XYZ file of C-alpha atoms in Angstrom:
571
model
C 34.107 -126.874 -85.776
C 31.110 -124.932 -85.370
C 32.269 -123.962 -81.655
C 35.064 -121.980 -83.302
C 33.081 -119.647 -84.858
C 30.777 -118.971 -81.746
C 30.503 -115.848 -81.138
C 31.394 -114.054 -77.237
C 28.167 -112.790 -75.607
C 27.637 -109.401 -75.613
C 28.639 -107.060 -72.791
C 25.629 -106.253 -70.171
C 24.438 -102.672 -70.906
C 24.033 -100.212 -67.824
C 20.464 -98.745 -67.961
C 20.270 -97.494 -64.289
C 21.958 -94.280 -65.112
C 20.285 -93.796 -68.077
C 17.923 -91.040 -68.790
C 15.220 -90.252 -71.225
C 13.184 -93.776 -70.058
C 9.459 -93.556 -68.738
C 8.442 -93.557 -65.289
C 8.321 -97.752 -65.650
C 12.191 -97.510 -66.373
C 11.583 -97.830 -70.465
C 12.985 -96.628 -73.738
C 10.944 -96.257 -76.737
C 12.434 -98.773 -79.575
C 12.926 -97.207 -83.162
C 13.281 -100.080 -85.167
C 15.355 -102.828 -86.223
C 18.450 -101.064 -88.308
C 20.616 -104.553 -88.882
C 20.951 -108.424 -88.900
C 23.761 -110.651 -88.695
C 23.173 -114.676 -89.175
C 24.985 -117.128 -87.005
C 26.500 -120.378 -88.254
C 23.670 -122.345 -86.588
C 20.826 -119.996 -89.200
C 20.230 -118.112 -86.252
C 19.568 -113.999 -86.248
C 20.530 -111.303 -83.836
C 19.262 -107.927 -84.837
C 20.471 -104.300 -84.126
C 17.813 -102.813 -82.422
C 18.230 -98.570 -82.519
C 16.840 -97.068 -78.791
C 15.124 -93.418 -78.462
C 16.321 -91.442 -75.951
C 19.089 -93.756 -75.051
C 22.814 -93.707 -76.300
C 26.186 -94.505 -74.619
C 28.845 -91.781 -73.720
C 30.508 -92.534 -77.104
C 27.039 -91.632 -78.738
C 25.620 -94.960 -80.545
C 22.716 -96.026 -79.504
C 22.131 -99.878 -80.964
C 21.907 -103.114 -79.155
C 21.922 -106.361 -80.498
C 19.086 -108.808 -79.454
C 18.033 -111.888 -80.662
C 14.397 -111.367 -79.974
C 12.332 -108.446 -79.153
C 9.927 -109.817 -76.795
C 6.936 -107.201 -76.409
C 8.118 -105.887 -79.616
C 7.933 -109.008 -82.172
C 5.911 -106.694 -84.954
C 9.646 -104.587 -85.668
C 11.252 -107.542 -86.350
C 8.074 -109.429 -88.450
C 8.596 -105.273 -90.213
C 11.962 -105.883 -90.535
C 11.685 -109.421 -92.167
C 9.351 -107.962 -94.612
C 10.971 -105.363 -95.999
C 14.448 -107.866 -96.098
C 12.370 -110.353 -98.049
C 10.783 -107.654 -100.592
C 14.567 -106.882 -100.744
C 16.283 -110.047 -101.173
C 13.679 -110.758 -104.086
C 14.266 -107.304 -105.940
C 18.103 -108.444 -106.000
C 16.750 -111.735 -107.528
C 14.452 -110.381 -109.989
C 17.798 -107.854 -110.933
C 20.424 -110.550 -111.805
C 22.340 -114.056 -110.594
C 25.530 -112.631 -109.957
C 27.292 -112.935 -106.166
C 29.756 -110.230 -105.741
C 30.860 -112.329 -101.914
C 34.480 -113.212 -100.642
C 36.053 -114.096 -97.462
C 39.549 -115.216 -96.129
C 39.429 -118.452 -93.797
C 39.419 -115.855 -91.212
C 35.700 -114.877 -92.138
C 33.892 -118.381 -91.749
C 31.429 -116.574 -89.454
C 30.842 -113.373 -91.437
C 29.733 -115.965 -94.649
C 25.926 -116.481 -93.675
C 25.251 -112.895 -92.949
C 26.939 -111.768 -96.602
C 25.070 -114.755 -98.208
C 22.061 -113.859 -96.454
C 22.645 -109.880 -97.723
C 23.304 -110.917 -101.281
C 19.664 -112.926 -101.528
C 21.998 -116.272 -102.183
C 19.099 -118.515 -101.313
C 16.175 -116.234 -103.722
C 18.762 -116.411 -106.659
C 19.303 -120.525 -106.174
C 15.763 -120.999 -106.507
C 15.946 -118.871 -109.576
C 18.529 -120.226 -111.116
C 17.762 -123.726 -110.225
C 13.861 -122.662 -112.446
C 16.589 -122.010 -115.618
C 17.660 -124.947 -117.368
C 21.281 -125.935 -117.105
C 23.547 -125.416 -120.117
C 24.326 -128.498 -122.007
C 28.439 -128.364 -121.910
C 28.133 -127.086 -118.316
C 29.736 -130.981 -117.496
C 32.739 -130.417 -119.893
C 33.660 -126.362 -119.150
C 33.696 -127.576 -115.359
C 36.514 -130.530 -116.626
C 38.175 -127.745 -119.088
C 38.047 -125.725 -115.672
C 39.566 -128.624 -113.257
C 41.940 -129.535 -115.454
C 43.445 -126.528 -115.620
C 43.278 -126.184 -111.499
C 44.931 -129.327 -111.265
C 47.940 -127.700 -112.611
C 49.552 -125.926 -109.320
C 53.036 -124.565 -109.140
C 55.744 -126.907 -107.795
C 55.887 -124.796 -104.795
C 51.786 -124.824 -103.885
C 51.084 -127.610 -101.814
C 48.100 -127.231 -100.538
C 45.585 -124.984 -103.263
C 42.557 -123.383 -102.070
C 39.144 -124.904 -103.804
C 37.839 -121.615 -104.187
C 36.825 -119.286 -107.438
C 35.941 -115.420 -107.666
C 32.822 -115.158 -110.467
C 32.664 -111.528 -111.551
C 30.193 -110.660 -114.662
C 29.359 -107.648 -114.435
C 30.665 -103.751 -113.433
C 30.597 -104.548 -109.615
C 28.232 -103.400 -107.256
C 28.649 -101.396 -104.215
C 31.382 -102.242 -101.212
C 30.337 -102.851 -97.940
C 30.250 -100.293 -95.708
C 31.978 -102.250 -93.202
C 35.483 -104.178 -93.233
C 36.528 -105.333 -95.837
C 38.276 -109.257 -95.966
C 41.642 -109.065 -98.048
C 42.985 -112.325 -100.080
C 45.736 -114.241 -98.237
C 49.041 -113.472 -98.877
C 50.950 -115.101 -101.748
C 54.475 -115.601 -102.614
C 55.877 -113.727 -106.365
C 57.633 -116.111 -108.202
C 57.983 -114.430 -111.454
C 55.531 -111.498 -113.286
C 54.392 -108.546 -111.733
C 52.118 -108.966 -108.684
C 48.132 -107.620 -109.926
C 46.790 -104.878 -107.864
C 44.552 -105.712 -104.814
C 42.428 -102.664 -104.832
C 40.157 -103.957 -102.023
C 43.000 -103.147 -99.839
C 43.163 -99.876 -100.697
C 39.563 -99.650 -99.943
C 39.685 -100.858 -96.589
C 41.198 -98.563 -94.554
C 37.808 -96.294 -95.250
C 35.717 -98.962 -94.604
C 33.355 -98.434 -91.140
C 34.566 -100.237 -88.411
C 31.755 -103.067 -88.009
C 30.722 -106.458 -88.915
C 28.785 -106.571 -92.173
C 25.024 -107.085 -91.751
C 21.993 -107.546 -93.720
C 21.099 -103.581 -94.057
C 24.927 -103.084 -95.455
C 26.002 -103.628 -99.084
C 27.330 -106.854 -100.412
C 31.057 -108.132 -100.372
C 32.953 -108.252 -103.864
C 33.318 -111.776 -104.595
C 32.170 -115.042 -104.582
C 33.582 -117.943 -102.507
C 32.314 -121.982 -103.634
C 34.228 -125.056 -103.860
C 34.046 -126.427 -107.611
C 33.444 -130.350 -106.724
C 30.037 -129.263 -105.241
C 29.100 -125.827 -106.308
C 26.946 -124.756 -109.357
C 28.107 -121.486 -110.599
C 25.745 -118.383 -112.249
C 27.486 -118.460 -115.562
C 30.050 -121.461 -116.815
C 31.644 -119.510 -119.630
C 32.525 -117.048 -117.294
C 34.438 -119.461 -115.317
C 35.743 -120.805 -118.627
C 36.663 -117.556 -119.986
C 38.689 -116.305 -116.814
C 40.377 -119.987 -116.859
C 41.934 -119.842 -120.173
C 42.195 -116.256 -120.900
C 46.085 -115.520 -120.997
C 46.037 -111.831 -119.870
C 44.542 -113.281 -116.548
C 46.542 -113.985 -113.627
C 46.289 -117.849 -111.832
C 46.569 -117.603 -108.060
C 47.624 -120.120 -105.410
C 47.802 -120.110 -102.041
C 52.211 -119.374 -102.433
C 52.362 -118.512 -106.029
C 51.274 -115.848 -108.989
C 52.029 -116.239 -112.654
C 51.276 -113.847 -114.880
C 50.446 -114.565 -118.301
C 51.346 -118.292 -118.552
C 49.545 -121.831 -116.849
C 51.427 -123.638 -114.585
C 53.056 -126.625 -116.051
C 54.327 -128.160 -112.469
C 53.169 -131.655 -111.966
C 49.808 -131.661 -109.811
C 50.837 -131.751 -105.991
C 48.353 -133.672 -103.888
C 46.564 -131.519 -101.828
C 43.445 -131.617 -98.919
C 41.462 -129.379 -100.827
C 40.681 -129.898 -105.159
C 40.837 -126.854 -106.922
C 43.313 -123.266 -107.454
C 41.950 -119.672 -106.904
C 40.952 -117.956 -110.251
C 40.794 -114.300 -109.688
C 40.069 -111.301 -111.997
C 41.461 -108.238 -110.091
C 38.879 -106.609 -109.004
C 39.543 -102.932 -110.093
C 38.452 -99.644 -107.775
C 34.716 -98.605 -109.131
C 34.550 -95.400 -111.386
C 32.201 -93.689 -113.111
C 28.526 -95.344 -112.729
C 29.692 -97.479 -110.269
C 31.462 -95.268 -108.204
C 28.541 -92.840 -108.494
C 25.938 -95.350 -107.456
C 28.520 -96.901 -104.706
C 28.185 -93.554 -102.930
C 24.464 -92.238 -102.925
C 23.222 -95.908 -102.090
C 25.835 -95.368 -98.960
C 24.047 -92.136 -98.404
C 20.542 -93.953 -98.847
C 21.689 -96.798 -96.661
C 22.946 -94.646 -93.689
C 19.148 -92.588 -93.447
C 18.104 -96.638 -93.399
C 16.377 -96.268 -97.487
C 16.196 -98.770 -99.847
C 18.861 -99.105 -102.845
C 19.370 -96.442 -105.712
C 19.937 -98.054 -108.767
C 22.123 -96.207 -111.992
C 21.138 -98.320 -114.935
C 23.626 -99.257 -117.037
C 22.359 -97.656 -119.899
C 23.909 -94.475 -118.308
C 27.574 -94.894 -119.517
C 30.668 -93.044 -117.595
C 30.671 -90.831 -120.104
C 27.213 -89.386 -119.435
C 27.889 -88.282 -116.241
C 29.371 -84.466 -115.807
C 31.874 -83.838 -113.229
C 29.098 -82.175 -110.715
C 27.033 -85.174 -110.521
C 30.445 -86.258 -108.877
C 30.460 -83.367 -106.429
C 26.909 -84.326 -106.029
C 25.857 -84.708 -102.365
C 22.981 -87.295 -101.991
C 20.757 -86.523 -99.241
C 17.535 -88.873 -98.828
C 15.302 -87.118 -96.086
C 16.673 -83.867 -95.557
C 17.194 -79.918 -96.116
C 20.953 -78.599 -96.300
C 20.545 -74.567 -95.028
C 22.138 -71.606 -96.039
C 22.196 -67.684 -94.704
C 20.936 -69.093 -91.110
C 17.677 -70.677 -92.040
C 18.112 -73.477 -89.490
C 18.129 -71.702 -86.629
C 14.253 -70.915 -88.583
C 14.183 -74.401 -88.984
C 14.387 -75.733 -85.684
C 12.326 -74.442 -83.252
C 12.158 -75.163 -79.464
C 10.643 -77.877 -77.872
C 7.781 -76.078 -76.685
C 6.307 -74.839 -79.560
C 5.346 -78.280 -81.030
C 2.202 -79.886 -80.396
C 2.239 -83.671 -79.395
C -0.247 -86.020 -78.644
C 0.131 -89.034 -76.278
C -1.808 -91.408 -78.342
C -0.607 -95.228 -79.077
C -1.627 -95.569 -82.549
C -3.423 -92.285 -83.875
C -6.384 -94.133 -85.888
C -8.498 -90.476 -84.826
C -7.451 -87.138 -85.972
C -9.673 -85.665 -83.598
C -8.754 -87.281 -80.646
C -4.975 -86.897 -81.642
C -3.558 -83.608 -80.145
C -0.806 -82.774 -82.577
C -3.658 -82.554 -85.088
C -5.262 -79.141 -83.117
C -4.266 -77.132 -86.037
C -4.677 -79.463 -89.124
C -7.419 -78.230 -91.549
C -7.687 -81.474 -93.476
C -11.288 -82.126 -92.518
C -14.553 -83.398 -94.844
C -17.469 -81.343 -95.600
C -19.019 -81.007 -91.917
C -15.569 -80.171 -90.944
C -14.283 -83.063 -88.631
C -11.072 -83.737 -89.252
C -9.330 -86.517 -90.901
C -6.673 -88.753 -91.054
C -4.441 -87.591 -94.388
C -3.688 -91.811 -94.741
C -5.427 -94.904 -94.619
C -3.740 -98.145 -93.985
C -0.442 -96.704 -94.964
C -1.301 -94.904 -98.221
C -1.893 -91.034 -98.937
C -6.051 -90.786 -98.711
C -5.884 -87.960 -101.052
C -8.554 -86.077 -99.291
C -5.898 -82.655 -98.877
C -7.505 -78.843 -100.355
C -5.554 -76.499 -101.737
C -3.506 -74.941 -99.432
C -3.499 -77.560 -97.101
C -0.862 -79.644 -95.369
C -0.505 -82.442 -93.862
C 0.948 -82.325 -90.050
C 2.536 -85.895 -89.380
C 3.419 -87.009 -85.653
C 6.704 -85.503 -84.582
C 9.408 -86.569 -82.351
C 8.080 -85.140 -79.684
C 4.983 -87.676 -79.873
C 4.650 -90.479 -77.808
C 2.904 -92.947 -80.452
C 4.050 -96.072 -81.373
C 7.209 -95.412 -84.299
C 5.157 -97.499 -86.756
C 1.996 -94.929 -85.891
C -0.604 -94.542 -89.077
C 0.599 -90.953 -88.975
C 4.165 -90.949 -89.456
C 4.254 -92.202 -93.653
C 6.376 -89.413 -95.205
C 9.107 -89.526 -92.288
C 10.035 -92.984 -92.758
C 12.478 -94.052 -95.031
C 12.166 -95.090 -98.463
C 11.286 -99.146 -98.827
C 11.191 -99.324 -102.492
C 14.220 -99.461 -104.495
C 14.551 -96.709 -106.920
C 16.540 -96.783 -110.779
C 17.985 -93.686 -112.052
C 17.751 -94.389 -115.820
C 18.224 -92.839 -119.871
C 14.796 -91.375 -120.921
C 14.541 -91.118 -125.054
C 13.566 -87.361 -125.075
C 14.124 -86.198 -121.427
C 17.362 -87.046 -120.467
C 18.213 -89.313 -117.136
C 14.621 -90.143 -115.276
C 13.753 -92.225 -112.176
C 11.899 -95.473 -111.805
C 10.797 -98.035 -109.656
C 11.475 -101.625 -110.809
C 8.373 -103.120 -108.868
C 4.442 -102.436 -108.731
C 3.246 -99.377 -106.826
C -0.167 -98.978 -105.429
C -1.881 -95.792 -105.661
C -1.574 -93.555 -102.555
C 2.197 -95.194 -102.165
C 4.583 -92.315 -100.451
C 8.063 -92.514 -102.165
C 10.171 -89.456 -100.334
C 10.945 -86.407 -100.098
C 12.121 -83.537 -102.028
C 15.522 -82.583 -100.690
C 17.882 -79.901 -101.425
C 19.120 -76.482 -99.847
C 16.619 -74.645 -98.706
C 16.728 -70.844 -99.675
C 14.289 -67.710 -99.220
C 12.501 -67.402 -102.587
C 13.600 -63.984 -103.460
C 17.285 -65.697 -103.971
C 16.691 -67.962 -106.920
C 16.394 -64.983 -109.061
C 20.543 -64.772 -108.161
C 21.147 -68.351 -108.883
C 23.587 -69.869 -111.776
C 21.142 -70.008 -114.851
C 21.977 -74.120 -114.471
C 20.645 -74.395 -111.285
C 17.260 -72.878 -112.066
C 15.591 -76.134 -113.212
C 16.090 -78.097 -109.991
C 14.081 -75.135 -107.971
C 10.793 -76.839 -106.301
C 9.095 -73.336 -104.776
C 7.670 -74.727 -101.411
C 4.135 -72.957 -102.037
C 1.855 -76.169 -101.373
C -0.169 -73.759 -98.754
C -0.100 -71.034 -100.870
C -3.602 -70.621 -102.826
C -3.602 -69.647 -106.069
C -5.274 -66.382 -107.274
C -5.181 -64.728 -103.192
C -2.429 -63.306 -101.351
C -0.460 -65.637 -99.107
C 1.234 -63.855 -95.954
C 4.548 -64.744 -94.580
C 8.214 -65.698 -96.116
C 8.220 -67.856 -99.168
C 11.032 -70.164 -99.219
C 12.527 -72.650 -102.666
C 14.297 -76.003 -102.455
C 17.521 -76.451 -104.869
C 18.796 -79.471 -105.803
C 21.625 -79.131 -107.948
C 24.774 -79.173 -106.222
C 22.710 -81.920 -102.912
C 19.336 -83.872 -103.178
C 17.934 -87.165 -103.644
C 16.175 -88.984 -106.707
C 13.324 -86.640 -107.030
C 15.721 -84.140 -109.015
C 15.329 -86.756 -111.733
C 11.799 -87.005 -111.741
C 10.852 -85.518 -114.876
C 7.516 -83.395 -116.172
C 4.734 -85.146 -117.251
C 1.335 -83.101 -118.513
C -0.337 -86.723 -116.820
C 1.434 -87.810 -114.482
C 2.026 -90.754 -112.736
C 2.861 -88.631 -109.170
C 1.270 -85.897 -106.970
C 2.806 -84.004 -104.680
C 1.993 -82.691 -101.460
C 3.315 -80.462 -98.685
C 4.124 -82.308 -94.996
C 5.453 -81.371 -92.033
C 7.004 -83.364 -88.983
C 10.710 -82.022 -88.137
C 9.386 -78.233 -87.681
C 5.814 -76.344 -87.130
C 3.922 -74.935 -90.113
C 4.295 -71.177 -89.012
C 7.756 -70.836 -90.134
C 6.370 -71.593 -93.839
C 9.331 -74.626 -94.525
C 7.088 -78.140 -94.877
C 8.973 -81.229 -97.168
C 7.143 -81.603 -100.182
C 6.310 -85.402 -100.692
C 6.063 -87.762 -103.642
C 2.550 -89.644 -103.905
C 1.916 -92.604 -106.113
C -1.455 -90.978 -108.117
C -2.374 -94.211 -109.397
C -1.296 -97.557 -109.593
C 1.983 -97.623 -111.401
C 3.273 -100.597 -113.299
C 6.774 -101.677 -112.356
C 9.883 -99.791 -114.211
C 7.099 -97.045 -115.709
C 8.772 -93.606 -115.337
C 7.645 -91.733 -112.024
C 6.390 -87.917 -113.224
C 4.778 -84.950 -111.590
C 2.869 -82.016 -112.999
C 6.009 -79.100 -113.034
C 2.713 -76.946 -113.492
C -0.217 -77.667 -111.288
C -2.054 -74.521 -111.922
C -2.179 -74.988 -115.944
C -3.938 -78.326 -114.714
C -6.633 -76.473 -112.720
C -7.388 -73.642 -114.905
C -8.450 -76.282 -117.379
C -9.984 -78.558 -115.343
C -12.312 -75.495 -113.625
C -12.816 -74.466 -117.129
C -10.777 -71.163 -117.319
C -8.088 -72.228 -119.186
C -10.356 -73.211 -122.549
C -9.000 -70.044 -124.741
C -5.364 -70.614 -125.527
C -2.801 -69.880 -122.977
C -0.313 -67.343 -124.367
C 3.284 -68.447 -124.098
C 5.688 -67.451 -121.542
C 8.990 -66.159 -123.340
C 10.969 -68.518 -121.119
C 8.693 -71.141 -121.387
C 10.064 -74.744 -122.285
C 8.903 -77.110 -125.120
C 7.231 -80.060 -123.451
C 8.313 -83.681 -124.504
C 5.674 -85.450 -122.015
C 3.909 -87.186 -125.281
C 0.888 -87.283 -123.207
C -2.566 -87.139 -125.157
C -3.510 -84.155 -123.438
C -0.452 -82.057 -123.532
C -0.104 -78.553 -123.074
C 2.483 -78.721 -125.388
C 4.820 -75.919 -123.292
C 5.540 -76.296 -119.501
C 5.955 -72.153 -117.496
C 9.469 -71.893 -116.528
């Protein structure tokens, strides 16, 4: 049977046409974007190419193995693992379903949903002591079929909580049944699928809806679930031919190859939170980021209608009044160094114009082992490798250009309103993304809606405070497109730094990112703050800010509850 689901090899790719490859006839490998697991355990991966694409513009293979490249996919495994045990640590439930059509797709969507972490977890629990006699209550009532089924499925759908988000890629439907009597429930996933993307389901995508076990052999997450949508009367029972609605089926059991009826709670189309967190951790998934989390102590009700209209955007500007064509600048004007791994600043040549040197002015490397080195003046940014580069993708210098590998919760402060999270340890030095927004010349805000004013970040890292700071001065917005950052909230200690980097353009035309930076080590699910007012900070700290500051008449109340508060943060 396993032959069946064996998959076709894949077509031969035509390289000899190619361009873009190296004088040896080679493309530069970005990473490994996707998995899918075979029926025999096996994994293929999607590899993404540089400087390579067909003529219908993708540019991923699949390969089992990466021969001179093994550290991507050891990368790759990593960050899955870190993953698949954040999902575990987060709750039991499988959200996984497949027709018979599927078989092949099950190991990959078992695989995404961490099915092996949570076992082991679950197993560590102990069992419930009537789990023996809901799984009879259960049966019994399975054993019931309709006088036309003749051949039930031993399959049940567990659903406990709001579900999570669909899979980006197609969607299985139920089988088709046969209405005998009542009205037939909605099937919402069908409705979904005809905007689903048009590929196989892999590891990097989100989970299917449903769970598929047989009940003879299976140990479920929850047993008064299954009990509860077993005899709840408002519930529909399923066959494999029938529906009734409202009622138990009191045909004489049919004997069938396979124990056991389909039990399924409609699943109905996300809203609200869901729906909301569905869609940025699509966002999130496509720039290849770890998951967004809403928690659920944000209630439909708490979020407005623009947070709707919201676009998320994890590692990028949105531009208005033709600031891209500032933005991107040609080829030539970027410098790029030919290095392999860029462990020297000063022998790197796209670091000819950094000024982040020590005291006898040699220049330095802004990270160390992967973490921010914190060794940046004032005024100061940091120049990562850019794409023009011909280091190695996992280079020491290229930290705040990758994406996000930490998940990241969006949850209900007490005093602040919604603030961001992340549910595991960070080490200090730890970059966690970008600022993102539309980028806008600074003389504008004044003209913005009074509402958009507090998601403003001015983009004056290399501007020094107290001199005067030549060339255009350009803000980041966030309200109407961003990321998480918009929710980080003010904190007169905070738990964040901030820093200016650039990589996608060249410092003269003033427009770095401005990056988030762990500032110490940060307990898991502690709220992730900044300083909304550096310069207060340094005025005390350099001892000029002992007398009391006089207010600003559109300053705000702080709410940090820090012991050294300022007590009002400069609007």
């Amino acid at each position: 049977m396993m032959d069946m689901w064996k998959r076709s090899p894949s077509p031969e790719e035509s390289w000899s046409d190619a361009e873009g490859g190296n004088e040896n006839g080679e493309w530069p490998i970005k990473g490994v974007v996707g998995e899918e697991v075979d029926p025999d355990g096996t994994s293929r991966y999607e590899v993404r190419w540089g400087n390579w694409s067909r003529k219908d513009g993708t540019n991923t293979t699949w390969q089992t193995d990466i021969t001179d490249r093994s550290d991507l996919i050891n990368l790759w495994k990593k960050f899955q693992d870190n993953k698949r045990n954040a999902l575990a640590q987060d709750g039991l439930d499988m959200e996984v379903s497949w027709p018979d059509d599927a078989v092949h797709k099950r190991f990959t969507s078992l695989r995404a949903q961490a099915y092996d972490e949570k076992k082991r977890k679950r197993l560590d629990k102990p069992s419930a002591a009537d789990w023996d006699q809901e799984i009879e209550r259960a049966r019994r009532h399975a054993d019931e079929p309709d006088a036309e089924d003749g051949n039930a499925a031993s399959r049940l759908r567990v659903r406990r909580n709001t579900p999570r988000s669909t899979p980006s890629s197609d969607i299985p439907r139920l089988g088709s049944v046969k209405r005998i009597r009542g009205p037939t429930p909605p099937n919402p996933l069908s409705r979904r699928g005809a905007s689903a993307r048009k590929r196989s389901p892999s590891i990097g995508d989100d989970t299917f809806r449903s769970l598929m076990f047989n009940l003879s052999t299976s140990t479920v997450e929850s047993p008064r679930a299954i009990s509860k949508g077993v005899t709840e009367k408002s519930k529909n029972v399923i066959t494999n031919h029938s529906i009734k609605s409202g009622q138990a089926s009191t045909s004489k059991p049919v004997p069938s190859a396979t124990k056991g009826v389909i039990f399924v709670r409609p699943a109905k189309p996300l809203r609200g939170r869901a729906l909301l967190q569905s869609n940025w951790n699509q966002a999130a998934q496509e720039a290849g980021a770890a998951d967004i989390r809403i928690s659920n102590e944000i209630v439909d009700g708490d979020i407005g209608q623009h947070l709707h209209e919201f676009k998320y955007m994890e590692r990028s500007y949105h531009f208005d009044d033709g600031l891209q064509s500032i933005f991107d600048v040609d080829p030539g004007a970027f410098l790029a160094c030919a290095c392999t791994t860029c462990q020297r600043a000063s022998q790197c040549d796209c670091q000819t114009e950094s000024e982040v040197t020590n005291e006898r002015g040699h220049k330095l490397c802004a990270y160390n082992g992967g973490l921010f080195a914190f060794c940046i003046p004032q005024g100061v940014e940091v120049i990562e490798c850019n794409k023009y580069c011909r280091c190695d993708p996992l280079c020491g210098n290229r930290v705040a250009q990758k994406p996000r590998d930490v998940p990241i919760e969006i949850f209900k402060t007490k005093q602040c309103g919604w603030g961001a999270r992340c549910p595991i340890a960070l080490p200090k030095g730890k970059v966690l993304g970008i600022y993102t927004g539309t980028l806008i010349r600074r003389e504008d805000v004044d003209n913005l809606p009074p509402e958009h004013i507090g998601y403003v970040f001015d983009l004056d890292g290399t501007e020094v405070r107290g001199q005067h700071n030549e060339g255009d001065k350009f803000s980041v917005g966030s309200h109407d497109c961003g990321n998480w950052t918009r929710f980080v909230n003010h904190s007169c200690s905070p738990s964040m730094k901030v820093y200016s980097v650039v990589f996608d353009t060249i410092r003269e035309v003033h427009m770095p990112y401005v990056a988030f930076v762990a500032a110490r080590d940060i307990p898991a699910a502690e709220e992730l703050t900044i300083d909304y007012e550096p310069s207060a900070a340094e005025e005390i700290a350099e001892g000029t800010g002992k007398q009391k500051r006089k207010m600003s008449p559109t300053a705000l109340l702080c709410k940090c509850s820090a012991k050294r508060c300022r007590g009002w943060i400069k609007q």
